[in-house]
Coordinates of C-alpha atoms (C1' of nucleotides) in Angstrom, one line a residue:
Chain A
X129 CA 0.0 0.0 0.1
X130 CA 2.5 2.4 0.8
X131 CA 4.8 1.0 -1.8
X132 CA 2.4 2.3 -4.4
X133 CA 4.0 5.1 -5.7
X134 CA 1.7 8.0 -7.2
X135 CA 3.0 9.0 -10.6
X136 CA 2.3 12.7 -10.1
X137 CA 4.4 15.3 -8.4
X138 CA 3.0 17.0 -5.3
X139 CA 4.7 20.0 -6.1
X140 CA 3.1 20.4 -9.7
X141 CA -0.5 19.1 -9.1
X142 CA -1.2 19.3 -5.5
X143 CA -4.4 17.3 -5.3
X144 CA -6.6 17.8 -2.1
X145 CA -5.1 14.8 -0.1
X146 CA -5.9 13.6 3.5
X147 CA -3.0 15.6 4.6
X148 CA -4.0 18.7 3.0
X149 CA -7.5 18.3 4.4
X150 CA -6.4 17.6 7.6
X151 CA -3.9 20.9 7.6
X152 CA -6.9 22.8 6.4
X153 CA -9.1 21.5 9.5
X154 CA -6.3 21.8 11.9
X155 CA -3.5 24.0 10.8
X156 CA -3.4 27.2 12.2
X157 CA -2.0 30.0 10.1
X158 CA 0.9 31.6 11.2
X159 CA 2.5 34.4 9.4
X160 CA 6.3 35.3 9.3
X161 CA 8.3 38.0 8.4
X162 CA 11.1 38.0 5.7
X163 CA 14.4 36.6 7.7
X164 CA 12.5 35.4 10.4
X165 CA 13.2 31.9 11.6
X166 CA 10.6 29.4 11.3
X167 CA 12.4 26.6 13.4
X168 CA 15.8 26.4 14.3
X169 CA 18.6 24.1 13.7
X170 CA 18.5 21.5 16.7
X171 CA 15.1 21.9 17.7
X172 CA 12.8 19.3 18.2
X173 CA 10.9 18.4 15.3
X174 CA 7.3 19.4 16.6
X175 CA 5.3 20.8 13.5
X176 CA 4.0 20.2 10.3
X177 CA 4.3 23.0 8.0
X178 CA 2.5 23.8 4.8
X179 CA 3.2 26.8 2.9
X180 CA 0.4 29.1 1.6
X181 CA 2.3 32.1 0.3
X182 CA 6.2 33.4 -0.1
X183 CA 9.5 31.2 -0.2
X184 CA 11.0 29.6 2.6
X185 CA 14.8 27.9 2.5
X186 CA 16.2 25.5 4.9
X187 CA 19.7 26.1 6.0
X188 CA 22.5 24.1 8.1
X189 CA 25.5 25.9 9.6
X190 CA 28.4 23.7 10.4
X191 CA 30.5 24.3 13.6
X192 CA 33.1 26.5 11.8
X193 CA 30.1 28.6 10.2
X194 CA 30.0 27.4 6.8
X195 CA 26.3 27.1 5.5
X196 CA 24.6 24.6 3.2
X197 CA 21.1 25.1 1.8
X198 CA 19.1 22.4 1.8
X199 CA 16.2 23.2 -0.5
X200 CA 13.7 26.0 -1.2
X201 CA 10.0 25.7 -0.8
X202 CA 7.2 27.5 -2.3
X203 CA 3.3 27.9 -1.8
X204 CA 1.9 24.4 -1.3
X205 CA 4.8 22.5 -0.4
X206 CA 5.2 21.0 3.0
X207 CA 8.3 21.0 4.9
X208 CA 9.3 20.7 8.5
X209 CA 9.3 16.9 8.1
X210 CA 12.6 16.0 9.0
X211 CA 14.1 12.2 9.1
X212 CA 15.3 12.9 12.8
X213 CA 13.6 13.6 16.3
X214 CA 15.2 17.1 15.9
X215 CA 16.0 19.5 13.2
X216 CA 19.3 19.1 11.2
X217 CA 18.2 22.2 9.0
X218 CA 16.8 25.5 10.1
X219 CA 13.9 26.7 8.3
X220 CA 13.6 30.8 7.6
X221 CA 11.4 32.8 5.8
X222 CA 13.1 33.9 2.3
X223 CA 10.2 36.6 1.9
X224 CA 7.5 37.4 4.4
X225 CA 5.2 34.5 4.1
X226 CA 1.9 32.6 5.2
X227 CA 2.1 29.2 6.8
X228 CA -0.1 26.4 8.0
X229 CA 1.2 24.3 10.7
X230 CA -0.2 21.5 13.3
X231 CA 1.6 19.6 15.8
X232 CA 2.9 16.3 14.8
X233 CA 0.9 14.8 18.1
X234 CA -2.1 16.0 16.2
X235 CA -1.3 14.6 13.2
X236 CA -0.8 11.2 15.2
X237 CA -3.9 11.8 17.2
X238 CA -6.1 12.2 13.8
X239 CA -3.8 9.0 12.5
X240 CA -4.8 5.3 12.2
X241 CA -5.7 6.8 8.9
X242 CA -3.9 4.8 6.2
X243 CA -4.4 7.6 3.7
X244 CA -2.9 10.1 5.9
X245 CA 0.0 8.0 6.5
X246 CA 0.7 7.2 2.8
X247 CA 0.0 11.1 2.3
X248 CA 3.1 11.9 4.7
X249 CA 5.2 9.0 3.2
X250 CA 4.9 10.5 -0.2
X251 CA 6.2 13.9 1.1
X252 CA 9.2 11.9 2.6
X253 CA 9.7 10.3 -0.6
X254 CA 9.7 13.5 -2.5
X255 CA 12.3 14.9 0.0
X256 CA 14.2 12.2 -0.7
X257 CA 14.2 12.4 -4.6
X258 CA 14.9 16.0 -4.5
X259 CA 18.1 15.6 -2.2
X260 CA 19.5 12.6 -4.6
X261 CA 18.9 15.4 -7.3
X262 CA 21.0 17.8 -5.0
X263 CA 23.5 15.2 -4.6
X264 CA 24.2 14.7 -8.2
X265 CA 24.3 18.5 -8.7
X266 CA 26.7 19.2 -5.9
X267 CA 29.1 16.0 -6.7
X268 CA 29.7 16.1 -10.4
X269 CA 28.5 19.4 -11.9
X270 CA 30.8 22.2 -12.5
X271 CA 29.8 25.9 -11.7
X272 CA 28.4 26.8 -14.8
X273 CA 26.4 23.5 -15.1
X274 CA 25.1 23.8 -11.1
X275 CA 23.7 27.5 -11.9
X276 CA 22.3 26.5 -15.2
X277 CA 20.3 23.3 -13.8
X278 CA 19.5 25.8 -10.8
X279 CA 17.6 28.2 -13.0
X280 CA 16.0 25.5 -14.9
X281 CA 14.7 24.2 -11.7
X282 CA 13.2 27.4 -11.1
X283 CA 11.2 28.0 -14.3
X284 CA 9.2 24.7 -14.1
X285 CA 9.4 24.7 -17.8
X286 CA 7.0 27.2 -18.0
X287 CA 7.5 30.7 -20.3
X288 CA 7.6 34.1 -19.0
X289 CA 9.9 36.1 -16.6
X290 CA 10.7 34.1 -13.5
X291 CA 11.3 35.5 -9.8
X292 CA 14.5 34.9 -8.1
X293 CA 13.3 35.6 -4.5
X294 CA 16.5 34.3 -3.1
X295 CA 19.9 36.3 -3.0
X296 CA 22.9 35.4 -4.9
X297 CA 24.3 34.2 -1.4
X298 CA 21.2 31.8 -0.9
X299 CA 22.1 30.7 -4.2
X300 CA 25.8 29.9 -3.7
X301 CA 25.0 28.2 -0.4
X302 CA 22.4 25.9 -2.3
X303 CA 25.3 25.1 -5.2
X304 CA 28.3 24.7 -3.1
X305 CA 29.6 27.9 -4.5
X306 CA 30.5 31.3 -3.7
X307 CA 28.4 34.5 -4.7
X308 CA 31.2 35.7 -6.9
X309 CA 31.1 32.3 -8.9
X310 CA 27.5 32.7 -9.1
X311 CA 27.6 35.8 -10.3
X312 CA 30.1 35.2 -12.9
X313 CA 28.1 32.0 -14.4
X314 CA 24.9 34.3 -14.7
X315 CA 26.9 37.2 -16.5
X316 CA 28.1 34.5 -18.8
X317 CA 24.9 33.2 -19.7
X318 CA 23.3 36.3 -20.3
X319 CA 26.5 37.5 -22.4
X320 CA 25.5 34.1 -24.5
X321 CA 22.0 35.1 -24.9
X322 CA 20.8 32.0 -23.2
X323 CA 19.1 33.5 -20.1
X324 CA 18.0 37.5 -19.8
X325 CA 18.1 39.5 -16.5
X326 CA 16.0 42.5 -16.4
X327 CA 16.7 42.9 -12.9
X328 CA 19.2 41.2 -10.2
X329 CA 16.1 38.8 -9.3
X330 CA 14.3 38.4 -12.4
X331 CA 14.9 36.4 -15.3
X332 CA 13.7 34.6 -18.6
X333 CA 15.0 32.0 -20.7
X334 CA 15.9 32.8 -23.7
X335 CA 17.8 29.6 -25.2
X336 CA 15.8 26.6 -23.5
X337 CA 17.5 24.0 -25.8
X338 CA 21.0 25.6 -24.7
X339 CA 20.1 25.8 -21.0
X340 CA 19.1 22.1 -20.8
X341 CA 22.4 21.4 -22.8
X342 CA 24.5 23.1 -19.9
X343 CA 22.2 21.6 -17.3
X344 CA 22.7 18.0 -18.2
Chain B
X274 CA 2.0 6.6 13.9
X275 CA 4.4 6.8 11.0
X276 CA 5.3 10.0 12.6
X277 CA 6.6 8.7 15.8
X278 CA 10.6 8.2 15.3
X279 CA 12.6 5.4 16.6
X280 CA 15.8 6.5 18.0
X281 CA 17.7 3.5 17.3
X282 CA 19.5 3.0 13.9
X283 CA 18.4 0.4 11.7
X284 CA 22.1 0.2 10.6
X285 CA 23.3 -0.6 14.1
X286 CA 20.9 -2.4 15.8
X287 CA 18.8 -4.4 13.4
X288 CA 16.1 -5.2 15.5
X289 CA 13.9 -8.3 14.4
X290 CA 10.9 -6.2 12.8
X291 CA 7.7 -7.2 10.5
X292 CA 10.0 -6.2 7.6
X293 CA 12.8 -8.6 8.6
X294 CA 10.3 -11.6 9.6
X295 CA 8.7 -10.7 5.9
X296 CA 11.8 -10.8 4.2
X297 CA 12.9 -13.8 5.9
X298 CA 9.4 -15.7 5.0
X299 CA 9.1 -14.8 1.5
X300 CA 12.7 -13.4 0.5
X301 CA 14.4 -15.5 -1.9
X302 CA 18.0 -15.7 -1.7
X303 CA 20.0 -14.7 -4.6
X304 CA 23.9 -14.6 -4.8
X305 CA 25.6 -11.7 -6.8
X306 CA 29.4 -12.0 -8.0
X307 CA 31.8 -9.1 -7.4
X308 CA 31.0 -6.0 -9.9
X309 CA 27.7 -7.8 -11.1
X310 CA 24.6 -5.7 -11.5
X311 CA 21.6 -6.4 -8.7
X312 CA 19.2 -3.9 -11.0
X313 CA 20.1 -1.4 -13.8
X314 CA 19.6 2.5 -13.4
X315 CA 16.3 3.2 -15.4
X316 CA 14.9 -0.1 -14.6
X317 CA 11.7 -0.5 -12.7
X318 CA 11.7 -0.5 -9.0
X319 CA 10.4 -4.4 -8.5
X320 CA 11.9 -5.7 -5.6
X321 CA 12.9 -4.7 -2.0
X322 CA 16.2 -5.9 -1.0
X323 CA 18.1 -7.1 1.9
X324 CA 21.7 -7.8 2.1
X325 CA 22.5 -10.5 4.2
X326 CA 26.7 -10.5 3.4
X327 CA 29.0 -8.5 1.1
X328 CA 28.8 -4.8 0.2
X329 CA 26.7 -3.0 -2.5
X330 CA 27.1 0.3 -4.1
X331 CA 24.5 2.3 -5.7
X332 CA 25.9 4.5 -8.6
X333 CA 23.9 6.8 -11.2
X334 CA 25.7 7.9 -14.5
X335 CA 25.1 11.0 -16.0
X336 CA 24.6 11.2 -20.1
X337 CA 28.2 12.2 -20.6
X338 CA 29.6 9.5 -18.4
X339 CA 30.1 10.9 -15.1
X340 CA 29.6 8.8 -12.3
X341 CA 28.2 9.3 -8.6
X342 CA 28.0 6.9 -5.9
X343 CA 24.9 7.2 -3.9
X344 CA 25.7 5.1 -1.2
X345 CA 27.3 1.9 0.3
X346 CA 25.2 -0.9 1.9
X347 CA 26.5 -3.4 4.6
X348 CA 25.0 -6.6 5.8
X349 CA 21.8 -6.4 7.3
X350 CA 21.0 -3.1 5.2
X351 CA 17.8 -2.7 2.9
X352 CA 18.1 -1.1 -0.2
X353 CA 16.2 -0.7 -3.5
X354 CA 13.9 1.4 -2.0
X355 CA 13.9 4.2 -4.2
X356 CA 11.6 7.4 -4.4
X357 CA 10.0 6.8 -7.7
X358 CA 8.6 4.2 -10.2
X359 CA 12.1 3.3 -11.7
X360 CA 15.6 3.6 -10.4
X361 CA 17.8 6.5 -10.6
X362 CA 20.5 4.7 -9.5
X363 CA 21.9 1.3 -10.3
X364 CA 23.3 -1.3 -7.6
X365 CA 26.2 -3.4 -8.1
X366 CA 27.7 -6.1 -5.9
X367 CA 31.0 -4.2 -4.8
X368 CA 31.9 -7.8 -3.5
X369 CA 30.3 -11.3 -3.8
X370 CA 27.1 -10.8 -1.8
X371 CA 24.2 -12.7 -1.0
X372 CA 20.7 -10.5 -1.0
X373 CA 17.1 -11.4 0.0
X374 CA 14.8 -10.0 -2.3
X375 CA 10.8 -10.0 -2.6
X376 CA 8.8 -8.3 -5.1
X377 CA 7.1 -5.1 -4.1
X378 CA 3.7 -6.5 -5.2
X379 CA 4.6 -9.5 -2.6
X380 CA 5.2 -6.8 0.2
X381 CA 2.0 -5.2 -0.8
X382 CA -0.2 -8.5 -0.7
X383 CA 1.4 -8.7 2.9
X384 CA 0.6 -5.5 3.5
X385 CA -2.5 -3.6 5.5
X386 CA 0.0 -4.4 8.3
X387 CA 0.8 -1.2 9.9
X388 CA 3.8 -2.3 11.4
X389 CA 5.1 -3.1 8.3
X390 CA 4.2 0.2 6.3
X391 CA 6.1 1.9 9.3
X392 CA 9.0 -0.2 9.0
X393 CA 9.4 0.6 5.1
X394 CA 8.5 4.3 6.0
X395 CA 11.5 4.0 8.5
X396 CA 14.0 2.9 6.2
X397 CA 12.8 5.5 3.6
X398 CA 13.6 8.3 6.6
X399 CA 17.2 7.0 7.3
X400 CA 18.2 7.2 3.6
X401 CA 17.2 10.4 3.4
X402 CA 18.8 11.2 6.6
X403 CA 21.9 9.9 5.2
X404 CA 21.6 11.6 2.0
X405 CA 21.0 14.8 3.6
X406 CA 24.5 14.2 5.1
X407 CA 26.1 13.5 1.7
X408 CA 24.8 17.0 0.4
X409 CA 26.3 18.2 3.5
X410 CA 29.6 16.5 2.7
X411 CA 29.5 17.3 -1.0
X412 CA 28.7 20.9 -0.8
X413 CA 30.7 22.6 2.1
X414 CA 33.6 20.5 2.6
X415 CA 37.3 20.3 1.6
X416 CA 38.8 17.2 -0.1
X417 CA 40.5 16.5 2.9
X418 CA 37.7 17.0 5.1
X419 CA 35.5 14.6 2.6
X420 CA 38.3 11.8 3.0
X421 CA 38.1 12.0 6.8
X422 CA 34.6 12.2 7.2
X423 CA 34.3 9.4 5.0
X424 CA 36.8 7.3 6.8
X425 CA 35.3 8.0 9.9
X426 CA 31.8 7.0 8.8
X427 CA 33.5 3.5 7.6
X428 CA 34.4 2.9 11.6
X429 CA 31.5 3.0 13.4
X430 CA 33.4 4.4 15.9
X431 CA 34.8 0.8 16.7
X432 CA 38.4 0.3 17.4
X433 CA 40.4 -2.3 15.4
X434 CA 41.2 -2.8 11.4
X435 CA 38.6 -1.7 9.0
X436 CA 38.4 -2.7 5.8
X437 CA 37.6 -0.7 2.8
X438 CA 35.9 -2.9 0.3
X439 CA 35.6 -0.4 -2.4
X440 CA 38.2 1.1 -4.7
X441 CA 39.7 4.7 -4.6
X442 CA 37.4 5.0 -7.9
X443 CA 34.6 4.2 -5.7
X444 CA 35.3 6.7 -2.9
X445 CA 36.1 9.3 -5.3
X446 CA 32.9 9.2 -7.0
X447 CA 31.2 9.0 -3.6
X448 CA 32.9 12.1 -2.4
X449 CA 33.3 14.3 -5.6
X450 CA 36.8 13.9 -6.2
X451 CA 39.4 12.1 -8.2
X452 CA 41.2 9.0 -7.5
X453 CA 44.3 10.8 -7.3
X454 CA 43.1 13.6 -4.8
X455 CA 41.5 10.8 -2.6
X456 CA 45.2 9.1 -2.6
X457 CA 46.8 12.0 -1.7
X458 CA 44.7 12.9 1.0
X459 CA 45.1 9.6 2.5
X460 CA 48.8 9.3 2.1
X461 CA 49.0 13.1 4.1
X462 CA 46.6 11.7 7.0
X463 CA 48.8 8.7 7.1
X464 CA 51.8 10.8 7.0
X465 CA 50.3 12.8 10.1
X466 CA 49.9 9.6 12.2
X467 CA 46.0 10.0 12.3
X468 CA 45.3 6.8 10.2
X469 CA 47.3 4.0 9.0
X470 CA 47.2 1.8 6.0
X471 CA 48.9 -2.0 6.4
X472 CA 47.3 -2.4 3.1
X473 CA 45.5 -0.2 0.1
X474 CA 42.3 -1.4 1.5
X475 CA 42.6 -1.8 4.8
X476 CA 43.2 0.8 7.7
X477 CA 42.9 1.8 11.5
X478 CA 42.5 5.0 13.1
X479 CA 45.5 6.2 15.1
X480 CA 44.3 9.2 16.2
X481 CA 40.7 9.8 16.6
X482 CA 40.4 13.0 18.0
X483 CA 42.5 14.8 15.2
X484 CA 40.5 12.4 12.7
X485 CA 37.1 14.0 14.2
X486 CA 38.5 17.2 14.1
X487 CA 38.9 17.6 10.4
X488 CA 35.8 15.6 9.5
X489 CA 33.9 18.3 11.3
Chain C
dC157 C1' 57.1 -15.8 -10.3
dG158 C1' 54.9 -12.8 -14.5
dG159 C1' 51.0 -10.2 -16.3
dT160 C1' 47.6 -7.2 -14.9
dT161 C1' 44.9 -4.2 -12.5
dA162 C1' 44.9 -0.6 -8.7
dA163 C1' 47.2 3.0 -6.3
dT164 C1' 50.7 6.4 -5.7
dT165 C1' 53.2 9.9 -6.5
dG166 C1' 55.0 14.3 -9.6
dA167 C1' 54.2 18.2 -12.5
dA168 C1' 51.6 21.7 -15.2
dC169 C1' 47.4 23.3 -15.6
dG170 C1' 42.7 25.7 -14.6
dC171 C1' 38.3 26.2 -12.3
dA172 C1' 36.6 28.1 -8.5
dT173 C1' 37.9 31.1 -4.5
dT174 C1' 39.8 35.2 -2.1
dC175 C1' 40.5 39.4 -1.6
dA176 C1' 39.5 44.1 -3.1
dA177 C1' 37.5 47.6 -5.4
dC178 C1' 33.5 49.5 -8.0
dA179 C1' 28.4 49.9 -9.5
dC180 C1' 23.9 49.5 -8.8
dG181 C1' 19.2 50.2 -6.5
dA182 C1' 15.9 51.0 -2.9
dG183 C1' 15.2 54.0 1.1
dT184 C1' 15.8 58.2 3.7
dG185 C1' 16.5 62.8 4.4
dG186 C1' 17.9 67.6 3.2
Chain D
dC90 C1' 14.9 66.4 -6.8
dC91 C1' 19.2 65.3 -5.7
dA92 C1' 22.7 63.5 -1.9
dC93 C1' 24.1 60.1 0.9
dT94 C1' 23.7 55.6 2.8
dC95 C1' 23.7 50.8 3.1
dG96 C1' 22.8 46.6 1.4
dT97 C1' 23.3 43.6 -2.7
dG98 C1' 25.6 42.4 -6.8
dT99 C1' 29.3 42.6 -10.4
dT100 C1' 33.9 42.7 -12.1
dG101 C1' 38.9 42.6 -11.8
dA102 C1' 43.4 40.3 -10.3
dA103 C1' 45.8 37.4 -7.6
dT104 C1' 45.9 33.0 -5.4
dG105 C1' 45.2 28.0 -4.7
dC106 C1' 42.9 23.4 -4.4
dG107 C1' 41.9 20.0 -6.9
dT108 C1' 42.3 18.2 -11.4
dT109 C1' 44.8 16.6 -15.5
dC110 C1' 48.0 14.2 -17.7
dA111 C1' 51.9 11.5 -17.0
dA112 C1' 55.4 8.1 -15.1
dT113 C1' 56.2 4.9 -11.3
dT114 C1' 55.0 1.9 -7.8
dA115 C1' 52.7 -1.7 -5.1
dA116 C1' 49.3 -4.9 -4.8
dC117 C1' 46.7 -8.9 -6.6
dC118 C1' 45.8 -13.2 -8.6
dG119 C1' 46.9 -16.7 -12.0

DNA sequence: CGGTTAATTGAACGCATTCAACACGAGTGG
DNA sequence: CCACTCGTGTTGAATGCGTTCAATTAACCG
């Protein structure tokens, strides 16, 4: 039962699931300001979150201060489901945002519901899938390829302008690069007319084939 | 229910779970020779595997031939549980090995068992946890730190000689480095009397504090 | 043993980083 | 409206870490 995989991607279709129903019923709405911390690294895993609007990033800081961004979350995404008793990553509001959250204990009380368990399992699966892609990106891609792959992942393959809500530092910490390298790669891609930046945090793809070819 | 996390680490304690019971009941034993492929990248996810003896690696090859090692699995570990309808990684026998495997459909038929579902969920959680560590290692660690962290992860913090069953190439592809760099870092660590290599694929830690300090 | 593959070592190169200076844009106050 | 400031992003030059290419040595297996 749990092993039967859904084909569709939660991030894209967001069907009304038992989980989202439960969130709508029990999920208290909370607002967070830009740069506000939603939960801290080391905190006990206490809530399950659903992002209604805005963008969230998860980050992990090593003992000596290096930062790794785990992922970015957008409206409709569930987050806070970490694979341990406490958070390895912190979650921070990248923009002002609205989230729904329910205590895990509430989820449990609601539980025994097979469909709900399955939905939570699905979310964990997606997370694993994305994390595996992240490993591939970090392990075997050049700076140019990393940046191209990142831009492509933001577009959702749809035409039109895309909003980069994160800073260069956020991108760099996600890609395992420095801000300078990210900036240089962006400049280069623009110079080659593959992407265009009307503003530092807004872009559109001008040559999809080329971008995809670089991203691998 | 599914959200209640077990504290203990399956890799270490391997308690008799509903899953292992089921594997023992239904799991046909199969042997694989060194370097034999257990399943290929792109194959449909069909079996759930449990490693009885030997070592297995999962690998992913990009279009242009670069290789990323996903993880290494040891006796007692479950693998083949990938987060999609088909395998993003291939699994290969690193040494001669014995595995038990059951069709996913059999797991499903056996299903409805909440405990079993939970066990499968737990395995997926562990996988995610390890993959997140892998991201951190690849994203923000130097070659020296990567190699130190890798050696440390193999020891299980127990004293005595540890067997490196994988080649330098396997290590390199796991760490996002080249074999030459791996070799140089190992030589350096040995020169500093932090580890010792009686043979190319056998080592012992001589200075745990130093090794841990480097690994972060 | 020899034959073959794996691992190490050396030297030169190059990609990404580091350090530093400059440009740009948004917000604020004169 | 312009001047000033501060945070963010870009660009340049020099450095260095890890790679690449090549040669040597060690380990493994018949």
